[in-house]
Coordinates of C-alpha atoms and ligand atoms in Angstrom, one line a residue:
M1442 CA -0.5 21.9 39.4
T1443 CA -2.0 18.8 38.0
A1444 CA -0.3 16.7 35.4
M1445 CA -2.1 14.4 33.1
Q1446 CA -1.0 12.1 30.4
T1447 CA -3.3 10.9 27.4
D1448 CA -2.8 9.7 23.9
V1449 CA -4.9 12.6 22.4
L1450 CA -5.9 16.1 23.6
V1451 CA -9.0 17.6 21.7
I1452 CA -9.3 21.3 22.0
G1453 CA -12.9 22.7 21.9
G1454 CA -16.1 21.3 23.2
G1455 CA -18.5 22.3 20.3
A1456 CA -20.1 19.8 18.0
T1457 CA -16.8 19.2 16.1
G1458 CA -14.6 18.7 19.2
A1459 CA -17.2 16.4 20.9
A1460 CA -17.5 14.4 17.7
V1461 CA -13.7 14.2 17.5
A1462 CA -13.3 13.1 21.1
W1463 CA -16.1 10.4 20.4
D1464 CA -14.3 9.1 17.3
C1465 CA -10.9 8.9 19.1
A1466 CA -12.4 7.1 22.1
L1467 CA -14.3 4.8 20.0
R1468 CA -11.0 3.9 18.0
G1469 CA -9.4 3.0 21.4
F1470 CA -7.3 6.3 21.9
D1471 CA -7.0 7.5 25.5
T1472 CA -8.6 11.0 25.0
I1473 CA -9.1 14.2 26.9
L1474 CA -11.3 17.0 25.7
A1475 CA -10.7 20.5 26.9
E1476 CA -13.4 23.2 26.7
R1477 CA -12.9 26.7 28.2
R1478 CA -16.7 27.1 29.1
D1479 CA -19.7 24.7 29.1
L1480 CA -20.1 22.3 26.1
A1481 CA -21.8 23.8 23.0
E1482 CA -21.4 27.4 24.4
G1483 CA -19.5 28.5 21.4
T1484 CA -21.0 28.5 17.8
S1485 CA -22.6 25.0 18.2
G1486 CA -25.1 26.4 20.8
R1487 CA -25.7 29.6 18.9
F1488 CA -26.7 28.1 15.5
H1489 CA -29.8 27.9 13.6
G1490 CA -31.1 24.4 14.4
L1491 CA -31.1 22.9 10.9
L1492 CA -30.1 19.4 10.0
H1493 CA -29.3 20.4 6.4
S1494 CA -30.7 18.2 3.6
G1495 CA -28.2 19.7 1.3
G1496 CA -30.9 21.5 -0.7
R1497 CA -29.4 24.9 0.3
Y1498 CA -26.3 24.0 -1.5
A1499 CA -27.5 21.8 -4.4
V1500 CA -26.8 24.6 -7.0
K1501 CA -24.1 26.7 -5.5
D1502 CA -21.8 24.2 -3.7
P1503 CA -22.5 20.7 -4.8
N1504 CA -19.7 19.0 -2.8
A1505 CA -21.4 20.5 0.4
A1506 CA -24.7 19.4 -0.8
V1507 CA -23.4 15.8 -1.1
E1508 CA -21.8 15.9 2.3
C1509 CA -25.0 17.1 3.9
I1510 CA -27.4 14.6 2.6
E1511 CA -24.9 11.8 3.4
E1512 CA -24.4 13.0 6.9
N1513 CA -28.3 13.8 7.3
V1514 CA -28.8 10.1 6.8
V1515 CA -26.1 8.9 9.1
L1516 CA -27.2 11.4 11.9
R1517 CA -30.8 10.3 11.7
R1518 CA -29.5 6.7 12.2
I1519 CA -27.0 7.3 15.1
A1520 CA -28.5 10.4 16.7
A1521 CA -32.1 10.1 16.2
D1522 CA -33.2 11.4 19.8
C1523 CA -31.6 14.8 18.8
I1524 CA -33.5 15.2 15.7
E1525 CA -37.0 16.3 14.9
D1526 CA -38.2 15.0 11.6
T1527 CA -39.8 18.1 10.4
G1528 CA -39.2 17.8 6.8
G1529 CA -38.4 20.9 4.7
L1530 CA -39.8 23.0 1.9
F1531 CA -38.1 25.2 -0.6
V1532 CA -40.5 27.9 -1.6
T1533 CA -40.4 30.6 -4.4
T1534 CA -41.7 33.7 -2.8
P1535 CA -43.1 36.6 -4.9
D1536 CA -39.6 38.1 -4.6
D1537 CA -37.8 35.1 -6.0
D1538 CA -37.2 34.0 -9.6
P1539 CA -39.4 30.9 -10.4
A1540 CA -36.8 29.7 -12.9
Y1541 CA -34.3 29.0 -10.0
G1542 CA -36.7 26.1 -9.1
D1543 CA -35.5 24.3 -12.2
Q1544 CA -31.8 24.8 -11.4
F1545 CA -32.7 23.6 -7.8
V1546 CA -34.3 20.4 -9.2
A1547 CA -31.4 19.7 -11.4
G1548 CA -28.7 20.5 -8.6
C1549 CA -30.6 18.2 -6.2
A1550 CA -30.7 15.3 -8.8
K1551 CA -26.9 15.5 -9.2
T1552 CA -26.2 15.7 -5.6
G1553 CA -28.5 13.0 -4.4
V1554 CA -30.8 15.3 -2.4
P1555 CA -34.3 13.8 -2.6
T1556 CA -36.8 16.6 -3.7
E1557 CA -40.2 16.6 -5.2
E1558 CA -42.2 19.6 -6.5
I1559 CA -45.6 19.8 -4.9
D1560 CA -48.7 21.8 -5.7
V1561 CA -48.7 25.4 -4.0
A1562 CA -52.1 24.4 -2.6
E1563 CA -50.6 21.3 -1.0
A1564 CA -47.9 23.3 0.5
L1565 CA -50.2 25.9 1.9
R1566 CA -52.3 23.0 3.2
R1567 CA -49.3 21.6 5.1
E1568 CA -48.2 25.1 6.3
P1569 CA -51.3 27.4 6.4
R1570 CA -49.3 30.4 7.5
L1571 CA -47.0 30.4 4.6
N1572 CA -47.1 33.3 2.2
P1573 CA -50.2 32.6 -0.1
G1574 CA -48.3 34.4 -2.9
I1575 CA -45.6 31.6 -3.2
R1576 CA -45.3 30.2 -6.7
R1577 CA -43.5 26.9 -6.4
A1578 CA -42.8 24.5 -3.6
F1579 CA -40.4 21.6 -3.3
T1580 CA -40.0 19.0 -0.5
V1581 CA -36.5 18.0 1.0
P1582 CA -35.5 15.9 3.9
D1583 CA -34.4 18.9 6.2
A1584 CA -35.0 18.4 9.9
S1585 CA -34.1 20.4 13.1
I1586 CA -31.5 19.2 15.2
D1587 CA -30.9 20.1 19.0
A1588 CA -27.2 20.9 19.2
W1589 CA -27.0 20.8 23.1
K1590 CA -28.5 17.3 23.2
T1591 CA -26.1 16.2 20.3
V1592 CA -23.1 17.5 21.9
W1593 CA -23.7 16.0 25.3
A1594 CA -24.7 12.7 23.6
L1595 CA -21.4 12.7 21.9
A1596 CA -19.6 13.5 25.1
H1597 CA -21.4 10.9 27.1
A1598 CA -20.5 8.4 24.3
A1599 CA -16.8 9.5 24.6
T1600 CA -16.7 9.2 28.3
S1601 CA -18.4 5.7 28.4
H1602 CA -15.3 4.8 26.3
G1603 CA -13.0 6.2 28.8
A1604 CA -12.5 9.7 27.7
K1605 CA -12.3 12.6 30.0
V1606 CA -14.2 15.9 29.4
L1607 CA -12.8 18.8 31.1
T1608 CA -15.3 21.7 30.8
Y1609 CA -14.3 25.1 32.1
H1610 CA -10.7 24.4 31.2
R1611 CA -9.1 26.9 28.9
V1612 CA -6.0 26.1 27.0
V1613 CA -3.5 28.8 27.7
D1614 CA -0.5 27.3 26.1
V1615 CA 0.3 24.7 23.5
L1616 CA 3.7 23.0 24.5
R1617 CA 6.4 22.3 21.9
E1618 CA 9.7 20.4 22.0
G1619 CA 11.3 21.5 18.9
D1620 CA 9.3 20.5 15.8
R1621 CA 6.8 18.5 17.8
V1622 CA 3.8 19.6 19.8
T1623 CA 3.7 17.5 23.1
G1624 CA 0.7 18.8 24.9
A1625 CA -1.0 21.9 26.4
R1626 CA -1.2 23.9 29.6
L1627 CA -4.8 24.5 30.8
Q1628 CA -6.4 26.6 33.4
D1629 CA -9.4 25.6 35.4
E1630 CA -11.7 28.6 34.9
R1631 CA -13.5 28.1 38.1
T1632 CA -10.7 27.4 40.6
G1633 CA -7.7 28.9 38.8
E1634 CA -5.7 25.6 39.0
E1635 CA -3.2 24.8 36.2
V1636 CA -3.3 21.4 34.5
T1637 CA -0.6 20.2 32.2
V1638 CA -1.7 17.6 29.6
E1639 CA 1.2 15.6 27.9
C1640 CA -0.1 13.7 24.9
R1641 CA 1.0 12.2 21.6
M1642 CA -1.4 14.3 19.5
V1643 CA -3.2 17.6 20.0
L1644 CA -6.4 18.1 17.8
N1645 CA -7.5 21.6 17.4
A1646 CA -11.4 21.8 17.0
S1647 CA -11.7 25.2 18.5
G1648 CA -13.8 26.6 15.6
A1649 CA -13.7 30.4 15.2
W1650 CA -10.9 30.3 17.9
A1651 CA -8.6 27.9 16.0
G1652 CA -6.3 30.6 14.8
Q1653 CA -5.7 31.6 18.5
I1654 CA -4.8 27.9 19.5
A1655 CA -2.5 27.7 16.3
D1656 CA -0.8 30.9 17.4
M1657 CA 0.0 29.3 20.7
A1658 CA 1.8 26.4 18.9
D1659 CA 3.7 29.1 17.0
I1660 CA 2.0 28.1 13.8
E1661 CA 1.8 31.0 11.4
G1662 CA -0.7 32.1 8.8
I1663 CA -4.0 30.6 10.1
E1664 CA -6.6 33.4 9.8
I1665 CA -10.0 32.5 10.9
I1666 CA -12.4 35.4 10.1
P1667 CA -15.4 35.2 12.4
G1668 CA -18.6 35.5 10.1
K1669 CA -21.3 36.7 12.3
G1670 CA -24.9 35.6 11.9
I1671 CA -28.0 36.6 14.0
M1672 CA -31.1 34.5 14.5
I1673 CA -34.4 35.5 16.2
A1674 CA -36.6 32.9 18.1
M1675 CA -40.3 33.6 17.7
N1676 CA -42.5 32.4 20.5
H1677 CA -44.2 29.5 19.0
R1678 CA -44.1 27.3 16.0
L1679 CA -45.3 29.6 13.1
V1680 CA -44.5 26.6 10.8
N1681 CA -43.8 22.9 11.5
T1682 CA -41.7 22.3 8.4
V1683 CA -38.3 23.9 7.8
I1684 CA -39.0 26.7 5.2
N1685 CA -36.3 27.7 2.8
R1686 CA -36.6 30.3 0.1
C1687 CA -35.9 28.7 -3.2
T1688 CA -33.2 31.1 -4.4
M1689 CA -29.4 31.2 -4.3
P1690 CA -28.3 31.3 -0.5
A1691 CA -28.8 34.6 1.1
D1692 CA -29.6 36.4 4.4
G1693 CA -32.9 35.5 6.4
D1694 CA -33.9 32.8 3.9
I1695 CA -34.6 30.0 6.4
L1696 CA -37.2 29.5 9.2
V1697 CA -36.6 26.6 11.3
P1698 CA -39.3 25.2 13.8
I1699 CA -37.1 23.8 16.7
R1700 CA -38.6 22.6 20.0
T1701 CA -41.2 25.2 21.1
V1702 CA -40.2 28.0 18.9
S1703 CA -39.4 29.0 15.3
V1704 CA -36.0 30.6 14.3
I1705 CA -35.6 33.1 11.6
G1706 CA -32.0 33.6 10.3
T1707 CA -29.4 34.5 9.4
T1708 CA -27.1 37.3 8.5
D1709 CA -23.4 37.0 7.5
I1710 CA -21.1 39.8 8.6
R1711 CA -17.4 39.7 9.1
V1712 CA -16.3 40.7 12.5
K1713 CA -13.1 41.1 14.2
D1714 CA -13.5 39.4 17.6
P1715 CA -15.5 36.0 17.8
D1716 CA -16.3 36.7 21.5
E1717 CA -19.5 38.5 22.3
P1718 CA -20.5 39.4 18.7
E1719 CA -22.9 42.4 18.8
V1720 CA -26.5 42.3 17.3
T1721 CA -27.4 45.4 15.6
Q1722 CA -30.9 47.0 15.2
D1723 CA -30.4 47.0 11.4
E1724 CA -29.9 43.2 11.5
V1725 CA -33.1 42.7 13.7
E1726 CA -35.1 44.7 11.2
Q1727 CA -33.8 42.8 8.4
M1728 CA -34.6 39.4 9.9
L1729 CA -38.2 40.5 10.7
D1730 CA -38.7 41.8 7.1
D1731 CA -37.3 38.4 5.9
G1732 CA -39.7 36.5 8.2
E1733 CA -42.6 38.6 6.7
R1734 CA -41.5 37.4 3.3
L1735 CA -42.1 33.7 4.3
V1736 CA -45.0 34.1 6.8
P1737 CA -47.1 37.3 6.5
G1738 CA -47.7 38.7 9.9
F1739 CA -44.5 37.5 11.1
R1740 CA -43.7 40.7 13.0
R1741 CA -47.0 40.5 15.0
A1742 CA -45.7 37.2 16.7
R1743 CA -43.7 37.6 19.8
A1744 CA -40.0 37.7 19.3
L1745 CA -38.5 36.0 22.3
R1746 CA -34.8 36.3 21.9
V1747 CA -32.1 37.2 19.4
W1748 CA -28.5 35.9 19.4
A1749 CA -25.6 35.7 17.2
G1750 CA -23.0 33.1 16.3
V1751 CA -19.7 33.1 14.3
R1752 CA -18.9 31.0 11.5
P1753 CA -15.2 30.1 11.3
L1754 CA -14.1 31.3 7.8
F1755 CA -10.7 30.1 7.2
Q1756 CA -8.2 32.0 5.1
D1757 CA -4.7 30.5 4.6
A1758 CA -2.3 33.2 4.6
K1759 CA 0.4 30.8 3.5
A1760 CA -1.5 29.8 0.4
S1761 CA -0.9 32.1 -2.7
G1762 CA -2.9 33.4 -5.7
S1763 CA -6.5 32.4 -6.1
S1764 CA -6.4 29.7 -3.5
R1765 CA -6.1 32.5 -1.0
D1766 CA -9.7 32.4 -0.8
V1767 CA -11.9 32.3 2.2
T1768 CA -13.5 28.9 2.3
R1769 CA -16.9 27.8 3.8
A1770 CA -16.2 24.1 3.5
H1771 CA -14.4 22.5 6.4
A1772 CA -10.6 22.8 6.4
M1773 CA -8.4 20.0 7.8
L1774 CA -4.8 21.4 8.3
D1775 CA -2.1 18.8 8.8
H1776 CA 0.7 20.9 10.4
Q1777 CA 3.2 18.2 9.7
S1778 CA 3.0 18.8 5.9
R1779 CA 2.0 22.4 6.1
D1780 CA 4.5 23.7 8.8
G1781 CA 6.7 20.8 9.5
V1782 CA 5.2 20.4 13.0
D1783 CA 4.3 16.9 14.3
G1784 CA 1.6 16.0 16.7
F1785 CA -0.8 18.9 15.9
L1786 CA -3.7 18.9 13.5
T1787 CA -6.5 21.6 13.1
I1788 CA -10.0 21.2 11.9
T1789 CA -12.4 24.3 11.4
G1790 CA -15.1 25.5 9.3
G1791 CA -18.0 23.2 8.0
K1792 CA -21.4 22.9 9.5
L1793 CA -23.0 21.3 12.4
T1794 CA -24.5 18.6 10.1
T1795 CA -21.1 17.5 8.8
M1796 CA -19.3 17.5 12.3
R1797 CA -19.1 13.6 12.4
L1798 CA -17.5 13.8 8.8
M1799 CA -15.0 16.5 10.1
A1800 CA -14.2 14.3 13.0
R1801 CA -13.5 11.4 10.8
D1802 CA -11.2 13.3 8.6
I1803 CA -8.9 14.6 11.4
V1804 CA -8.8 11.3 13.3
D1805 CA -8.0 9.5 10.1
A1806 CA -5.2 12.0 9.6
M1807 CA -3.9 11.5 13.1
C1808 CA -4.0 7.8 12.5
R1809 CA -1.8 8.2 9.3
Q1810 CA 0.6 10.4 11.3
L1811 CA 0.9 7.9 14.0
G1812 CA 1.2 4.9 11.6
E1813 CA -1.8 3.1 13.1
D1814 CA -4.6 1.5 11.2
R1815 CA -7.8 2.0 13.3
P1816 CA -10.9 2.5 11.0
C1817 CA -13.7 5.0 11.8
T1818 CA -17.0 3.3 13.0
T1819 CA -18.8 6.4 14.1
D1820 CA -21.4 5.9 11.3
Q1821 CA -22.4 2.7 12.7
V1822 CA -22.6 3.2 16.5
V1823 CA -25.8 4.6 18.1
L1824 CA -25.2 7.3 20.6
P1825 CA -26.7 7.1 24.0
G1826 CA -30.2 8.3 24.4
S1827 CA -30.9 7.3 20.6
E1828 CA -31.1 3.5 21.1
D1829 CA -34.7 3.1 20.1
L1830 CA -33.9 4.9 16.7
A1831 CA -36.8 7.2 17.2
T1832 CA -36.6 10.9 16.4
Y1833 CA -38.2 13.2 19.0
S1834 CA -41.5 14.9 18.6
I1835 CA -42.7 18.3 19.8
G1836 CA -45.5 16.9 22.1
E1837 CA -43.4 14.6 24.0
R1838 CA -43.0 16.6 27.1
L1839 CA -46.6 17.5 27.3
K1840 CA -47.6 13.8 26.9
T1841 CA -45.3 12.8 29.8
K1842 CA -46.7 15.6 31.9
E1843 CA -50.3 14.8 31.2
D1844 CA -49.6 11.2 31.9
H1845 CA -48.3 12.2 35.4
L1846 CA -50.4 15.1 36.0
L1847 CA -50.3 15.3 39.8
E1848 CA -47.1 13.6 40.4
D1849 CA -44.5 16.3 40.1
Q1850 CA -44.5 20.1 40.3
L1851 CA -43.7 22.0 37.3
V1852 CA -41.0 24.6 37.7
C1853 CA -40.7 26.0 34.2
E1854 CA -44.3 26.1 32.8
C1855 CA -43.3 27.3 29.2
E1856 CA -40.8 24.5 28.7
L1857 CA -42.7 21.9 31.0
I1858 CA -39.8 21.2 33.2
P1859 CA -40.7 19.2 36.3
R1860 CA -39.0 19.6 39.7
G1861 CA -37.8 16.0 39.6
R1862 CA -36.0 16.5 36.3
L1863 CA -34.6 19.7 37.2
E1864 CA -33.1 18.4 40.6
A1865 CA -31.7 15.2 38.7
T1866 CA -30.0 17.5 36.0
M1867 CA -28.6 19.7 38.7
R1868 CA -27.1 16.9 40.5
E1869 CA -25.8 15.2 37.3
R1870 CA -24.3 18.6 36.0
E1871 CA -22.7 19.4 39.3
T1872 CA -23.0 23.2 38.5
T1873 CA -23.9 26.3 40.1
N1874 CA -24.5 27.9 36.8
L1875 CA -28.3 28.1 35.7
D1876 CA -27.3 28.9 32.2
D1877 CA -25.5 25.4 32.2
I1878 CA -29.0 23.9 33.3
R1879 CA -30.7 26.1 30.6
R1880 CA -28.8 24.4 28.0
S1881 CA -29.5 20.9 29.3
L1882 CA -33.3 21.3 29.8
R1883 CA -34.4 24.6 28.0
L1884 CA -35.0 26.3 31.4
G1885 CA -36.3 29.7 31.1
M1886 CA -36.3 29.6 27.2
G1887 CA -40.1 30.1 26.7
P1888 CA -42.2 33.3 26.5
C1889 CA -41.4 34.5 30.0
Q1890 CA -37.6 34.1 29.4
G1891 CA -37.2 32.9 33.0
G1892 CA -39.6 35.5 34.5
F1893 CA -41.6 32.9 36.4
C1894 CA -39.3 30.0 36.7
I1895 CA -35.9 31.3 37.4
Y1896 CA -36.3 32.4 41.0
R1897 CA -37.8 28.9 41.8
A1898 CA -35.1 27.2 40.0
T1899 CA -32.5 29.4 42.0
G1900 CA -34.1 28.1 45.3
I1901 CA -34.0 24.5 44.3
L1902 CA -30.4 24.9 43.1
H1903 CA -29.7 26.5 46.6
G1904 CA -30.9 23.3 48.1
V1905 CA -29.5 20.8 45.7
E1906 CA -26.0 22.1 45.3
Q1907 CA -26.0 23.4 49.1
L1908 CA -25.1 26.9 47.9
D1909 CA -24.9 29.6 50.4
A1910 CA -27.0 32.7 49.9
L1911 CA -24.4 34.7 48.2
Q1912 CA -23.6 32.0 45.6
A1913 CA -27.3 31.6 44.9
N1914 CA -27.7 35.3 44.4
D1915 CA -24.8 35.3 42.1
S1916 CA -26.2 32.4 40.1
L1917 CA -29.6 34.2 39.7
R1918 CA -28.0 37.5 38.7
S1919 CA -25.9 36.0 36.0
F1920 CA -28.7 34.1 34.6
L1921 CA -30.6 37.3 34.3
Q1922 CA -27.9 39.2 32.9
E1923 CA -27.2 36.6 30.2
R1924 CA -30.9 36.5 29.3
W1925 CA -31.3 40.3 29.1
K1926 CA -28.6 40.4 26.5
G1927 CA -30.7 38.4 24.1
V1928 CA -33.9 40.2 25.0
W1929 CA -33.2 44.0 24.9
P1930 CA -32.5 44.2 21.0
I1931 CA -36.0 42.9 20.2
L1932 CA -38.2 44.6 22.8
Y1933 CA -41.5 45.5 21.1
G1934 CA -45.2 44.5 21.4
D1935 CA -46.2 41.8 23.8
Q1936 CA -42.6 40.7 24.7
L1937 CA -42.0 44.3 25.8
R1938 CA -44.9 43.9 28.1
Q1939 CA -43.5 40.7 29.2
A1940 CA -40.2 42.2 29.8
R1941 CA -41.8 45.0 31.9
L1942 CA -43.4 42.4 33.9
D1943 CA -40.3 40.4 34.5
D1944 CA -38.6 43.7 35.5
W1945 CA -41.2 44.3 38.2
I1946 CA -40.8 40.7 39.5
F1947 CA -37.0 40.9 39.8
Q1948 CA -36.4 44.5 40.5
G1949 CA -39.7 45.6 41.9
L1950 CA -40.3 42.5 44.2
L1951 CA -37.0 40.7 44.7
D1952 CA -34.7 43.8 44.2
V1953 CA -32.1 41.5 42.8
E1954 CA -29.8 44.4 41.9
H1955 CA -29.4 45.0 45.6
L1956 CA -29.0 41.4 46.9
P1957 CA -25.9 40.9 49.0
Q1958 CA -22.9 39.9 46.8
Ligands
LIG2282 C1 -25.3 32.0 12.4 C2 -25.0 30.6 12.2 C3 -26.0 29.6 11.9 C4 -25.5 28.3 11.6 N1 -26.5 27.4 11.4 C5 -26.3 26.2 11.0 C6 -27.4 25.2 10.9 O1 -28.6 25.5 10.9 N2 -26.8 23.9 10.5 C7 -25.6 23.5 10.4 O2 -25.4 22.4 10.2 N3 -24.7 24.4 10.7 C8 -25.0 25.7 11.0 N4 -24.0 26.6 11.3 C9 -22.5 26.1 11.3 C10 -22.3 25.4 12.6 O3 -23.0 26.1 13.7 C11 -20.9 25.4 12.9 O4 -20.2 24.8 11.8 C12 -20.5 24.5 14.1 O5 -21.3 24.7 15.2 C13 -19.0 24.6 14.5 O6 -18.8 23.8 15.6 P1 -17.4 23.7 16.2 O7 -17.4 22.8 17.2 O8 -16.3 23.5 15.1 O9 -17.1 25.2 16.7 P2 -17.8 25.8 18.1 O10 -19.0 25.0 18.5 O11 -17.6 27.2 18.0 O12 -16.7 25.2 19.2 C14 -15.4 25.6 19.5 C15 -15.2 25.6 21.0 O13 -13.8 26.0 21.2 C16 -13.8 26.5 22.5 N5 -12.6 27.1 22.7 C17 -12.1 28.3 22.1 N6 -10.9 28.7 22.7 C18 -10.7 27.7 23.5 C19 -9.5 27.6 24.4 N7 -8.5 28.5 24.5 N8 -9.5 26.5 25.3 C20 -10.6 25.7 25.2 N9 -11.7 25.8 24.4 C21 -11.7 26.8 23.6 C22 -15.0 27.5 22.4 O14 -15.4 27.8 23.8 C23 -16.0 26.6 21.6 O15 -17.0 25.9 22.4 C24 -24.2 27.9 11.6 C25 -23.3 28.7 11.9 C26 -23.6 30.0 12.3 C27 -22.6 31.1 12.6

């Protein structure tokens, strides 16, 4: 068993946990971040991709709108390289009430969300595939944000300030001495080794799993209801601007162009278990219908993949009366004042857009508890990779490839990943898991869903990581199984033909099912 000492242990390696670790490290705390899987493998890596302008909440939830627009401005400054400045439109479809547009404009004015009504003809000129029946259109500063890149940038920033990031380390117990939390017991998911971390503070940033971690600390009454939402990625950019329906927030009302795809979402269904939320056929049909409302002919595009994420909806079973509401805002729980337990704080809920603010709140609360005055400066310090303050653009990879056409082999043609970059990432990540590499580079995320690139990548991984044949087989099989989960619920049209071809490659030619294990 390994024993470690630190000032702060952060539990959960999603956007919130990574932002908390960065904030702690920047304020000079010795910090360890523990994540049971890879970074951003929870809700953060399964979200919709939208850097909110606040427009969505301008009427229904003004506080959330203010938080979003303020953080939108901050993130463009500190994490530009993770953001594509797509801009956003709120459009009144033939199914929406045009009068809501006036409420929307008034809400935006009150909350500071910049908006302007433009002619429908101008909206259609900007986005020719939009429903020609739209009746009103408003611009907002929405954008798309790459969650994996953001979380890794936060983690790199934290480690550059001395933090340790322990991926594949599951917290199995929270340690208490009387009324004080003193650390946690972790298990290395790859080797089985146990690690004990002793610390001054444990910060619980485990999203939809925050109730489970609080249980381990014998804290009662923290119910996190997982609110499942599904999203479908279509095979190309049907729109280049984030398109929102101009109506009260509802299901399937946003289409986000992100990287090479556009993503329609989402639903909101309460489920029991945050792990492996199921995608149902009804939800898929509903999303495709909702896509049609925004972009006629939506169903004829290729649907590449469907996935689900879980919103952590916090309900305080200790609160009484009307305050026993489920909240969608972020919740910061100080277990000293709430439960009489020192050394333990929880942050959950919120949005990816507001993760820096959530981190600031919990680290401020920690400083108060420790009696230390260390102000937050994460709104000022630019994250690694964003130093030139330029947002990314969709054509960047293509331009790089065209500038160096003959210099490097392409391993993944859909996402334009050259062999050199793949090998460098494999070395840097030190992983045998191709899904980890996927999250870093978008390997296998294009129309073939790994059909043409993943056996090549497995061969390269075999060499770079010096795997034996059995480990390489295992890596290939687990990648294919993971991809299949997102492919089978949307098999129709051209993507069905693609899946059949992939099946011929992997089962017919390579017989992966019977490779030695
Ligand atoms: C369908 C959907 C769409 C969304 N779209 C948007 C959007 O477009 N824009 C936006 O701003 N927000 C969006 N959100 C909200 C946003 O995704 C979340 O608020 C945010 O990602 C939550 O981040 P987190 O770090 O708190 O949680 P998570 O990312 O879930 O991180 C928690 C981590 O804790 C880890 N963990 C759990 N148990 C343990 C343990 N025992 N030991 C160690 N680690 C553990 C998990 O593996 C996980 O990685 C969306 C949410 C959903 C569900």
